[in-house]
Every structure is written in C-alpha cells, then in structure tokens.
Amino acid sequence: MTLDLAEIARLFAERGGVAYAGEPVSQLEHALQCAWLAEQAGAGDALVTAALLHDLGHLLIAEHQTLSQSPTELGIDDRHQYIALPLLRGAFDVEVREPIRLHVDAKRYLCATRPDYFSKLSPDSVRSLALQGGVMDAEAASRFAAHRWAGDAVRLRLWDEEAKVEGLKTPPLAHFLSTAARVLLR
C-alpha cells in the first residue's frame, strides 16, 4: 500500500488533532509549523514535504490516539521515523524519505556536536533521546555526518524543535499538500 495525498490529508484530518507529546500543539500544528519553517528557510519542495511528513508515523500508530501519556512517559521508543516509510516509498523519492528516516539520528548527532543543543530539547524530546540510543559517540557522529542526507536531516531536526509554538499561524495543510504534489512520484 502507498499513501497518496488524499490518504495523508485524511490521516491529518482524523488524527492530527491529537496532542503532540507534551507540547502545546497538536500533531497537525506541529507538522504545519515544521513545513512552514522549512519553506521560510528557502528549502526545496522535497525537504518542505519531508518536514510536513516527518512525524507521520505517530499518526499511523493507532494506539497513540488513546494513550493518556506520551509513549516516552511509558518508556516506549515508538520508532515513528520508520513507520511511514514503507507507505511513502511508492509516493516519494529518497529526497523526501531519507530526511524523515534520519531525523531522530539527527537529534542524537546534534546533541553530540553542538553543546548547546541538548538544552533546547523539550522534556519529551529528552526522554525520547534516551530511548533512541542517547547522544552519539564521536565515531557514530562521524558516520552520520558522512551520510548523503545528513545535512537535510539536521535542517529538518532544527525546524522540528522550533515547531512547537502555541497559536502560530501557518498556511493550511492544502498549501503544503500542493508542495508535496510537485515532488510526488508519477
């Protein structure tokens, strides 16, 4: 099965209103803010689309819709960065999928290479960091930095951390789905 734009819109409509783990925004608001930050930074359509869809895995995990606590509060690494990838493979090329796959590792990398980055993480992001393998050691950071999509994953991760502003006005989902349509595989 491949997620098309209509199915992605349906997921956001049905499940996007759920709170974004411990943050003052919903899953949809977080996705829109992340995509908006990418667009404002001049990112290309593929990276803006990756920013919009980077946490789509959270929407695909049905149990997330009924949890009274975030997965990290329950000691769970939901591995959300991998959940949507098989469903996006037929719709988007690697320039969209790889930053999504690597955005968790980018957090681990940034904590290893930018001393002030850890202090900017929200409590839920700190908990997930521990569950996701913790701060990268120097060897792992070097391997990550050499990855073709590391730069895009780092940019996405930085927007991800900023995209948690209560009440921030962004363009609607339809705006970013139009962007996604431009990089959709035909």
XYZ file of N, CA, C and O in Angstrom:
744
model
N 0.841 -1.189 0.000
C 0.000 0.000 0.000
C 0.883 1.248 0.000
O 1.896 1.301 0.673
N 0.478 2.224 -0.746
C 1.157 3.513 -0.792
C 0.183 4.589 -0.336
O -0.972 4.598 -0.747
N 0.651 5.480 0.506
C -0.169 6.619 0.912
C -0.155 7.656 -0.203
O 0.905 8.102 -0.609
N -1.321 8.029 -0.675
C -1.397 9.136 -1.622
C -1.750 10.405 -0.856
O -1.946 10.377 0.368
N -1.823 11.514 -1.545
C -2.073 12.791 -0.863
C -3.445 12.831 -0.207
O -3.598 13.405 0.879
N -4.427 12.194 -0.802
C -5.763 12.153 -0.200
C -5.741 11.377 1.111
O -6.367 11.780 2.097
N -5.006 10.280 1.147
C -4.902 9.478 2.372
C -4.118 10.230 3.450
O -4.454 10.178 4.631
N -3.087 10.934 3.046
C -2.328 11.750 4.003
C -3.232 12.838 4.582
O -3.247 13.060 5.803
N -4.009 13.490 3.732
C -4.949 14.514 4.208
C -5.964 13.908 5.170
O -6.294 14.502 6.200
N -6.439 12.703 4.855
C -7.399 12.027 5.734
C -6.775 11.721 7.094
O -7.398 11.930 8.139
N -5.541 11.237 7.103
C -4.856 10.955 8.370
C -4.740 12.212 9.228
O -5.003 12.178 10.433
N -4.337 13.305 8.616
C -4.234 14.550 9.375
C -5.604 15.013 9.867
O -5.726 15.510 10.982
N -6.637 14.844 9.039
C -7.981 15.256 9.446
C -8.492 14.407 10.607
O -9.099 14.927 11.547
N -8.245 13.117 10.555
C -8.767 12.206 11.575
C -7.918 12.140 12.832
O -8.440 11.966 13.925
N -6.608 12.263 12.689
C -5.719 12.032 13.833
C -4.807 13.209 14.162
O -4.109 13.181 15.161
N -4.813 14.237 13.327
C -3.906 15.365 13.528
C -4.234 16.237 14.716
O -3.389 16.998 15.173
N -5.437 16.117 15.251
C -5.826 16.923 16.397
C -5.292 16.421 17.726
O -5.402 17.100 18.748
N -4.685 15.243 17.720
C -4.119 14.678 18.947
C -2.915 15.515 19.366
O -2.134 15.971 18.534
N -2.767 15.692 20.662
C -1.654 16.495 21.185
C -0.317 15.912 20.742
O -0.133 14.695 20.679
N 0.606 16.801 20.434
C 1.974 16.407 20.114
C 2.702 16.252 21.442
O 3.000 17.239 22.120
N 2.923 15.032 21.840
C 3.517 14.592 23.102
C 4.127 15.686 23.977
O 5.252 16.109 23.765
N 3.380 16.120 24.948
C 3.895 17.047 25.943
C 4.135 18.455 25.459
O 4.774 19.250 26.143
N 3.656 18.784 24.282
C 3.873 20.119 23.708
C 2.534 20.848 23.600
O 1.484 20.219 23.616
N 2.566 22.167 23.465
C 1.321 22.945 23.410
C 0.681 23.005 22.019
O -0.069 23.925 21.715
N 1.001 22.038 21.165
C 0.468 21.986 19.804
C -0.045 20.583 19.511
O 0.339 19.612 20.158
N -0.879 20.497 18.486
C -1.354 19.196 18.015
C -0.355 18.622 17.006
O 0.557 19.324 16.546
N -0.566 17.368 16.646
C 0.281 16.749 15.621
C 0.214 17.547 14.315
O 1.240 17.780 13.678
N -1.003 17.971 13.927
C -1.151 18.745 12.693
C -0.452 20.099 12.810
O 0.275 20.508 11.890
N -0.645 20.791 13.915
C 0.010 22.098 14.088
C 1.526 21.951 14.023
O 2.212 22.772 13.409
N 2.053 20.904 14.649
C 3.496 20.664 14.616
C 3.973 20.435 13.174
O 4.971 21.016 12.741
N 3.253 19.610 12.432
C 3.630 19.322 11.044
C 3.590 20.586 10.193
O 4.515 20.861 9.416
N 2.521 21.375 10.345
C 2.398 22.615 9.563
C 3.493 23.610 9.926
O 4.074 24.256 9.048
N 3.787 23.735 11.217
C 4.842 24.661 11.639
C 6.198 24.224 11.107
O 6.994 25.055 10.652
N 6.463 22.940 11.150
C 7.753 22.443 10.657
C 7.888 22.714 9.156
O 8.923 23.201 8.698
N 6.832 22.425 8.406
C 6.861 22.686 6.959
C 6.973 24.173 6.673
O 7.687 24.590 5.754
N 6.287 25.000 7.465
C 6.333 26.451 7.290
C 7.747 26.976 7.549
O 8.269 27.802 6.795
N 8.382 26.470 8.606
C 9.762 26.883 8.897
C 10.690 26.491 7.748
O 11.573 27.265 7.358
N 10.493 25.292 7.206
C 11.311 24.847 6.073
C 11.096 25.752 4.871
O 12.064 26.185 4.220
N 9.845 26.059 4.594
C 9.540 26.926 3.456
C 10.129 28.324 3.657
O 10.713 28.897 2.737
N 10.003 28.864 4.855
C 10.546 30.189 5.156
C 12.069 30.229 5.039
O 12.639 31.269 4.727
N 12.715 29.073 5.273
C 14.171 28.993 5.170
C 14.640 28.777 3.732
O 15.845 28.684 3.487
N 13.689 28.678 2.803
C 14.050 28.505 1.401
C 14.335 27.075 0.996
O 14.948 26.839 -0.047
N 13.894 26.112 1.797
C 14.101 24.703 1.454
C 13.342 24.370 0.174
O 12.312 24.979 -0.135
N 13.833 23.391 -0.535
C 13.161 22.927 -1.740
C 11.896 22.146 -1.399
O 11.647 21.792 -0.246
N 11.127 21.864 -2.428
C 9.848 21.177 -2.228
C 9.990 19.830 -1.523
O 9.154 19.466 -0.691
N 11.036 19.082 -1.838
C 11.222 17.768 -1.218
C 11.456 17.896 0.285
O 10.880 17.144 1.076
N 12.276 18.846 0.696
C 12.561 18.995 2.121
C 11.370 19.609 2.870
O 11.104 19.243 4.011
N 10.638 20.500 2.235
C 9.407 21.030 2.846
C 8.422 19.873 3.055
O 7.791 19.762 4.116
N 8.324 18.989 2.083
C 7.437 17.835 2.196
C 7.911 16.899 3.303
O 7.103 16.400 4.103
N 9.201 16.666 3.388
C 9.744 15.836 4.470
C 9.425 16.463 5.823
O 9.065 15.761 6.775
N 9.540 17.788 5.911
C 9.227 18.479 7.165
C 7.755 18.282 7.535
O 7.425 18.049 8.696
N 6.881 18.350 6.558
C 5.451 18.129 6.806
C 5.183 16.711 7.287
O 4.392 16.499 8.207
N 5.859 15.742 6.701
C 5.537 14.327 6.941
C 6.457 13.620 7.928
O 6.281 12.427 8.177
N 7.409 14.330 8.525
C 8.422 13.656 9.336
C 7.871 12.871 10.512
O 8.455 11.876 10.928
N 6.748 13.278 11.062
C 6.156 12.567 12.197
C 4.879 11.825 11.817
O 4.088 11.457 12.687
N 4.694 11.564 10.535
C 3.501 10.858 10.087
C 3.357 9.502 10.775
O 2.247 9.024 11.000
N 4.480 8.909 11.125
C 4.445 7.630 11.846
C 3.622 7.699 13.115
O 2.940 6.739 13.477
N 3.651 8.834 13.812
C 2.831 8.981 15.023
C 1.350 8.827 14.692
O 0.593 8.246 15.466
N 0.925 9.347 13.557
C -0.484 9.262 13.171
C -0.868 7.851 12.749
O -2.042 7.477 12.837
N 0.081 7.097 12.295
C -0.193 5.738 11.827
C -0.248 4.717 12.957
O -0.750 3.619 12.768
N 0.267 5.085 14.109
C 0.226 4.178 15.262
C -1.088 4.429 15.992
O -1.237 5.398 16.728
N -2.056 3.568 15.761
C -3.413 3.771 16.272
C -3.439 3.936 17.790
O -4.232 4.723 18.324
N -2.565 3.241 18.489
C -2.557 3.316 19.958
C -2.252 4.718 20.459
O -2.660 5.096 21.548
N -1.519 5.500 19.672
C -1.193 6.867 20.082
C -2.441 7.707 20.268
O -2.432 8.677 21.029
N -3.510 7.341 19.598
C -4.724 8.146 19.648
C -5.444 8.022 20.982
O -6.278 8.845 21.326
N -5.108 6.996 21.762
C -5.823 6.746 23.017
C -4.934 6.757 24.256
O -5.427 6.556 25.352
N -3.652 6.981 24.095
C -2.750 6.984 25.254
C -3.029 8.177 26.157
O -3.257 9.287 25.680
N -2.990 7.947 27.455
C -3.171 9.046 28.394
C -1.842 9.768 28.656
O -1.830 10.865 29.203
N -0.731 9.141 28.270
C 0.600 9.727 28.400
C 1.315 9.570 27.065
O 0.909 8.776 26.227
N 2.399 10.308 26.894
C 3.182 10.136 25.679
C 3.895 8.782 25.737
O 4.125 8.251 26.830
N 4.247 8.214 24.582
C 4.987 6.946 24.599
C 6.258 7.019 25.449
O 6.573 6.069 26.160
N 6.957 8.156 25.417
C 8.202 8.247 26.188
C 7.935 8.196 27.688
O 8.740 7.656 28.438
N 6.807 8.742 28.122
C 6.458 8.664 29.544
C 6.185 7.223 29.970
O 6.276 6.894 31.144
N 5.859 6.392 29.003
C 5.618 4.969 29.258
C 6.873 4.133 28.992
O 6.840 2.910 29.060
N 7.987 4.814 28.657
C 9.244 4.120 28.399
C 9.298 3.437 27.042
O 10.032 2.476 26.852
N 8.543 3.961 26.075
C 8.441 3.343 24.756
C 9.117 4.220 23.700
O 8.813 5.403 23.580
N 10.024 3.608 22.926
C 10.524 4.241 21.700
C 9.640 3.691 20.587
O 9.762 2.529 20.203
N 8.755 4.499 20.076
C 7.788 4.029 19.082
C 8.385 3.870 17.681
O 7.720 3.397 16.776
N 9.648 4.286 17.507
C 10.348 4.160 16.219
C 9.527 4.773 15.086
O 9.498 4.275 13.963
N 8.873 5.882 15.397
C 7.961 6.539 14.457
C 8.637 6.949 13.151
O 7.985 7.039 12.124
N 9.947 7.186 13.182
C 10.652 7.631 11.979
C 10.663 6.554 10.891
O 10.896 6.865 9.729
N 10.389 5.306 11.265
C 10.388 4.218 10.289
C 8.986 3.794 9.855
O 8.828 3.178 8.807
N 7.976 4.090 10.652
C 6.620 3.562 10.447
C 6.042 3.952 9.083
O 5.457 3.119 8.393
N 6.164 5.202 8.695
C 5.529 5.661 7.454
C 6.346 5.341 6.203
O 5.802 5.358 5.093
N 7.618 5.046 6.355
C 8.492 4.900 5.183
C 8.001 3.887 4.144
O 7.990 4.200 2.953
N 7.582 2.681 4.545
C 7.112 1.749 3.511
C 5.882 2.273 2.760
O 5.712 1.990 1.580
N 5.067 3.064 3.446
C 3.849 3.598 2.831
C 4.133 4.824 1.966
O 3.310 5.207 1.134
N 5.280 5.456 2.176
C 5.666 6.621 1.374
C 6.549 6.243 0.192
O 6.751 7.037 -0.716
N 7.075 5.024 0.212
C 8.044 4.599 -0.809
C 7.493 4.719 -2.230
O 8.201 5.137 -3.139
N 6.249 4.385 -2.447
C 5.677 4.470 -3.779
C 5.228 5.861 -4.166
O 4.890 6.114 -5.322
N 5.223 6.777 -3.201
C 4.749 8.141 -3.464
C 5.883 9.157 -3.584
O 5.770 10.112 -4.359
N 6.956 8.972 -2.816
C 8.027 9.966 -2.767
C 9.384 9.299 -2.887
O 9.613 8.206 -2.381
N 10.304 10.015 -3.510
C 11.662 9.525 -3.691
C 12.480 9.733 -2.406
O 11.991 10.285 -1.424
N 13.739 9.337 -2.462
C 14.608 9.364 -1.281
C 14.819 10.762 -0.716
O 15.043 10.898 0.491
N 14.759 11.800 -1.532
C 14.999 13.147 -1.007
C 13.908 13.582 -0.034
O 14.123 14.498 0.768
N 12.759 12.912 -0.049
C 11.713 13.126 0.957
C 11.866 12.104 2.084
O 11.841 12.450 3.262
N 12.062 10.848 1.733
C 12.061 9.769 2.737
C 13.292 9.763 3.636
O 13.184 9.495 4.834
N 14.460 10.037 3.093
C 15.677 9.934 3.909
C 15.736 10.958 5.052
O 16.101 10.596 6.165
N 15.413 12.216 4.837
C 15.400 13.125 5.993
C 14.392 12.682 7.070
O 14.656 12.850 8.269
N 13.269 12.097 6.654
C 12.313 11.569 7.626
C 12.973 10.436 8.413
O 12.936 10.410 9.646
N 13.568 9.493 7.713
C 14.206 8.343 8.371
C 15.320 8.779 9.322
O 15.509 8.199 10.393
N 16.032 9.820 8.958
C 17.217 10.229 9.722
C 16.961 11.322 10.759
O 17.886 11.698 11.478
N 15.738 11.835 10.889
C 15.554 12.984 11.777
C 15.777 12.661 13.249
O 16.187 13.522 14.018
N 15.558 11.424 13.655
C 15.852 11.040 15.040
C 17.360 10.951 15.242
O 17.895 11.466 16.231
N 18.054 10.322 14.311
C 19.513 10.269 14.407
C 20.118 11.669 14.357
O 21.149 11.924 14.992
N 19.476 12.577 13.642
C 19.978 13.957 13.592
C 19.928 14.596 14.974
O 20.828 15.366 15.329
N 18.913 14.297 15.752
C 18.859 14.814 17.130
C 20.028 14.267 17.942
O 20.716 15.016 18.647
N 20.285 12.989 17.819
C 21.397 12.360 18.536
C 22.728 12.978 18.098
O 23.614 13.224 18.915
N 22.856 13.249 16.806
C 24.059 13.868 16.242
C 24.231 15.300 16.758
O 25.331 15.700 17.168
N 23.165 16.073 16.718
C 23.246 17.467 17.168
C 23.621 17.556 18.642
O 24.382 18.444 19.041
N 23.117 16.640 19.451
C 23.492 16.632 20.868
C 24.978 16.329 21.044
O 25.605 16.817 21.991
N 25.533 15.559 20.119
C 26.960 15.216 20.187
C 27.858 16.324 19.670
O 28.995 16.473 20.119
N 27.357 17.115 18.724
C 28.236 18.064 18.026
C 27.973 19.531 18.356
O 28.791 20.379 18.016
N 26.850 19.821 18.967
C 26.527 21.196 19.357
C 26.192 21.208 20.845
O 25.076 20.858 21.235
N 27.128 21.611 21.667
C 26.949 21.528 23.116
C 25.671 22.190 23.640
O 25.099 21.721 24.621
N 25.197 23.240 23.000
C 24.008 23.933 23.495
C 22.701 23.296 23.017
O 21.624 23.632 23.503
N 22.773 22.365 22.092
C 21.554 21.808 21.505
C 20.711 21.048 22.529
O 19.492 21.191 22.566
N 21.348 20.240 23.349
C 20.615 19.440 24.335
C 19.737 20.319 25.221
O 18.603 19.962 25.538
N 20.246 21.482 25.594
C 19.491 22.363 26.493
C 18.225 22.916 25.844
O 17.341 23.414 26.543
N 18.113 22.818 24.525
C 16.932 23.318 23.810
C 15.841 22.262 23.657
O 14.747 22.569 23.200
N 16.145 21.018 24.036
C 15.180 19.937 23.880
C 14.076 20.039 24.925
O 14.329 20.366 26.080
N 12.873 19.721 24.496
C 11.747 19.674 25.424
C 11.894 18.435 26.314
O 12.649 17.512 25.989
N 11.189 18.389 27.442
C 11.272 17.201 28.307
C 10.951 15.904 27.570
O 11.626 14.885 27.775
N 9.940 15.906 26.700
C 9.608 14.689 25.970
C 10.724 14.308 25.011
O 11.037 13.128 24.847
N 11.352 15.299 24.385
C 12.446 15.036 23.464
C 13.671 14.495 24.201
O 14.397 13.647 23.676
N 13.890 14.950 25.429
C 14.989 14.415 26.250
C 14.715 12.947 26.580
O 15.606 12.095 26.468
N 13.475 12.649 26.962
C 13.122 11.251 27.263
C 13.279 10.377 26.024
O 13.817 9.272 26.095
N 12.815 10.866 24.877
C 12.922 10.053 23.662
C 14.384 9.875 23.258
O 14.757 8.805 22.761
N 15.207 10.885 23.477
C 16.635 10.767 23.160
C 17.240 9.557 23.868
O 17.954 8.758 23.254
N 16.947 9.408 25.143
C 17.482 8.277 25.906
C 16.978 6.950 25.330
O 17.751 5.990 25.198
N 15.706 6.908 24.965
C 15.115 5.681 24.424
C 15.634 5.367 23.017
O 15.636 4.211 22.598
N 16.072 6.388 22.298
C 16.507 6.234 20.903
C 18.010 5.978 20.768
O 18.539 6.000 19.663
N 18.679 5.758 21.861
C 20.103 5.431 21.807
C 21.007 6.468 22.418
O 22.217 6.282 22.486
N 20.464 7.596 22.857
C 21.262 8.621 23.510
C 22.125 9.409 22.536
O 22.027 9.268 21.317
N 22.963 10.237 23.101
C 23.872 11.086 22.329
C 24.862 10.188 21.581
O 25.397 9.237 22.141
N 25.090 10.489 20.307
C 26.048 9.713 19.513
C 27.453 9.890 20.049
O 27.831 10.983 20.480
N 28.239 8.816 19.973
C 29.662 8.959 20.264
C 30.342 9.543 19.016
O 29.714 9.709 17.962
N 31.615 9.862 19.133
C 32.324 10.538 18.042
C 32.323 9.719 16.760
O 32.158 10.259 15.654
N 32.492 8.422 16.878
C 32.517 7.567 15.687
C 31.159 7.554 14.983
O 31.078 7.688 13.761
N 30.092 7.403 15.756
C 28.746 7.394 15.175
C 28.428 8.754 14.557
O 27.818 8.830 13.483
N 28.838 9.822 15.216
C 28.598 11.166 14.680
C 29.330 11.359 13.361
O 28.786 11.952 12.418
N 30.530 10.847 13.276
C 31.303 10.952 12.033
C 30.627 10.174 10.900
O 30.536 10.659 9.771
N 30.140 8.971 11.214
C 29.427 8.178 10.204
C 28.158 8.896 9.761
O 27.844 8.943 8.578
N 27.417 9.457 10.713
C 26.180 10.159 10.372
C 26.501 11.356 9.468
O 25.833 11.567 8.457
N 27.490 12.141 9.830
C 27.843 13.347 9.059
C 28.221 13.016 7.618
O 28.017 13.836 6.724
N 28.721 11.813 7.389
C 29.133 11.416 6.046
C 27.951 10.942 5.185
O 28.108 10.788 3.971
N 26.806 10.750 5.797
C 25.636 10.276 5.051
C 25.163 11.356 4.081
O 25.119 12.542 4.421
N 24.787 10.952 2.893
C 24.360 11.895 1.845
C 23.240 12.823 2.309
O 23.187 13.989 1.918
N 22.319 12.330 3.123
C 21.141 13.106 3.518
C 21.270 13.699 4.914
O 20.295 14.244 5.444
N 22.453 13.642 5.520
C 22.635 14.153 6.881
C 22.314 15.643 6.980
O 21.659 16.073 7.923
N 22.765 16.438 6.031
C 22.517 17.883 6.079
C 21.033 18.208 6.086
O 20.575 19.043 6.872
N 20.269 17.533 5.222
C 18.823 17.764 5.200
C 18.170 17.278 6.482
O 17.254 17.921 7.001
N 18.631 16.150 7.001
C 18.067 15.627 8.248
C 18.330 16.584 9.413
O 17.459 16.801 10.266
N 19.511 17.188 9.460
C 19.839 18.154 10.512
C 18.959 19.393 10.381
O 18.406 19.885 11.381
N 18.796 19.899 9.172
C 17.915 21.070 8.980
C 16.499 20.739 9.434
O 15.868 21.530 10.151
N 16.007 19.573 9.041
C 14.670 19.141 9.455
C 14.578 19.058 10.971
O 13.608 19.521 11.576
N 15.595 18.501 11.592
C 15.573 18.353 13.056
C 15.536 19.712 13.752
O 14.836 19.890 14.754
N 16.259 20.674 13.248
C 16.258 22.008 13.854
C 14.879 22.652 13.731
O 14.390 23.274 14.686
N 14.230 22.490 12.587
C 12.866 23.007 12.443
C 11.915 22.243 13.348
O 11.001 22.834 13.934
N 12.133 20.950 13.477
C 11.304 20.100 14.339
C 11.287 20.658 15.768
O 10.221 20.747 16.395
N 12.431 21.034 16.283
C 12.498 21.573 17.645
C 11.787 22.915 17.778
O 11.222 23.226 18.818
N 11.810 23.714 16.721
C 11.175 25.037 16.753
C 9.665 24.974 16.536
O 8.961 25.932 16.862
N 9.170 23.901 15.986
C 7.777 23.808 15.533
C 6.829 23.370 16.648
O 6.079 22.410 16.504
N 6.873 24.109 17.745
C 6.072 23.754 18.916
C 5.494 25.007 19.570
O 5.398 25.103 20.785
N 5.104 25.971 18.735
C 4.662 27.275 19.225
C 3.131 27.327 19.239
O 2.486 27.264 18.190
N 2.592 27.445 20.400
C 1.138 27.513 20.548
C 0.574 28.719 19.804
O 1.082 29.837 19.921
N -0.445 28.468 18.977
C -1.151 29.543 18.291
C -0.463 30.137 17.073
O -0.983 31.084 16.492
N 0.667 29.593 16.663
C 1.372 30.131 15.498
C 0.527 29.933 14.241
O 0.048 28.841 13.967
N 0.355 30.976 13.485
C -0.413 30.910 12.238
C 0.493 30.433 11.107
O 1.590 30.967 10.919
N 0.011 29.457 10.357
C 0.733 28.912 9.213
C -0.245 28.771 8.053
O -1.456 28.816 8.254
N 0.277 28.566 6.863
C -0.622 28.202 5.768
C -1.323 26.876 6.119
O -0.811 26.081 6.919
N -2.458 26.605 5.485
C -3.198 25.374 5.782
C -2.528 24.143 5.170
O -1.631 24.251 4.322
N -3.014 22.994 5.563
C -2.489 21.735 5.053
C -2.528 21.691 3.529
O -1.582 21.214 2.894
N -3.587 22.193 2.918
C -3.715 22.166 1.451
C -2.526 22.848 0.772
O -2.073 22.409 -0.285
N -2.011 23.903 1.371
C -0.851 24.605 0.814
C 0.346 23.656 0.716
O 1.028 23.585 -0.313
N 0.598 22.910 1.782
C 1.760 22.028 1.808
C 1.522 20.742 1.022
O 2.476 20.148 0.504
N 0.273 20.325 0.902
C -0.016 19.177 0.039
C 0.207 19.546 -1.423
O 0.612 18.698 -2.223
N -0.020 20.820 -1.771
C 0.307 21.285 -3.129
C 1.802 21.217 -3.372
O 2.256 20.835 -4.460
N 2.582 21.559 -2.369
C 4.041 21.424 -2.462
C 4.407 19.959 -2.636
O 5.223 19.613 -3.492
N 3.806 19.109 -1.828
C 4.084 17.676 -1.913
C 3.726 17.109 -3.287
O 4.421 16.234 -3.815
N 2.667 17.622 -3.885
C 2.252 17.147 -5.206
C 3.332 17.396 -6.254
O 3.457 16.623 -7.208
N 4.138 18.420 -6.062
C 5.190 18.735 -7.023
C 6.341 17.745 -6.975
O 7.120 17.632 -7.936
N 6.490 17.013 -5.864
C 7.562 16.016 -5.758
C 7.028 14.587 -5.696
O 7.793 13.649 -5.482
N 5.741 14.447 -5.899
C 5.116 13.125 -5.924
C 5.622 12.320 -7.108
O 5.751 12.841 -8.217
N 5.941 11.061 -6.861
C 6.358 10.182 -7.962
C 5.177 9.964 -8.897
O 4.043 9.818 -8.449
N 5.424 9.960 -10.147
C 4.343 9.764 -11.135
C 4.307 8.341 -11.618
O 5.222 7.676 -11.797
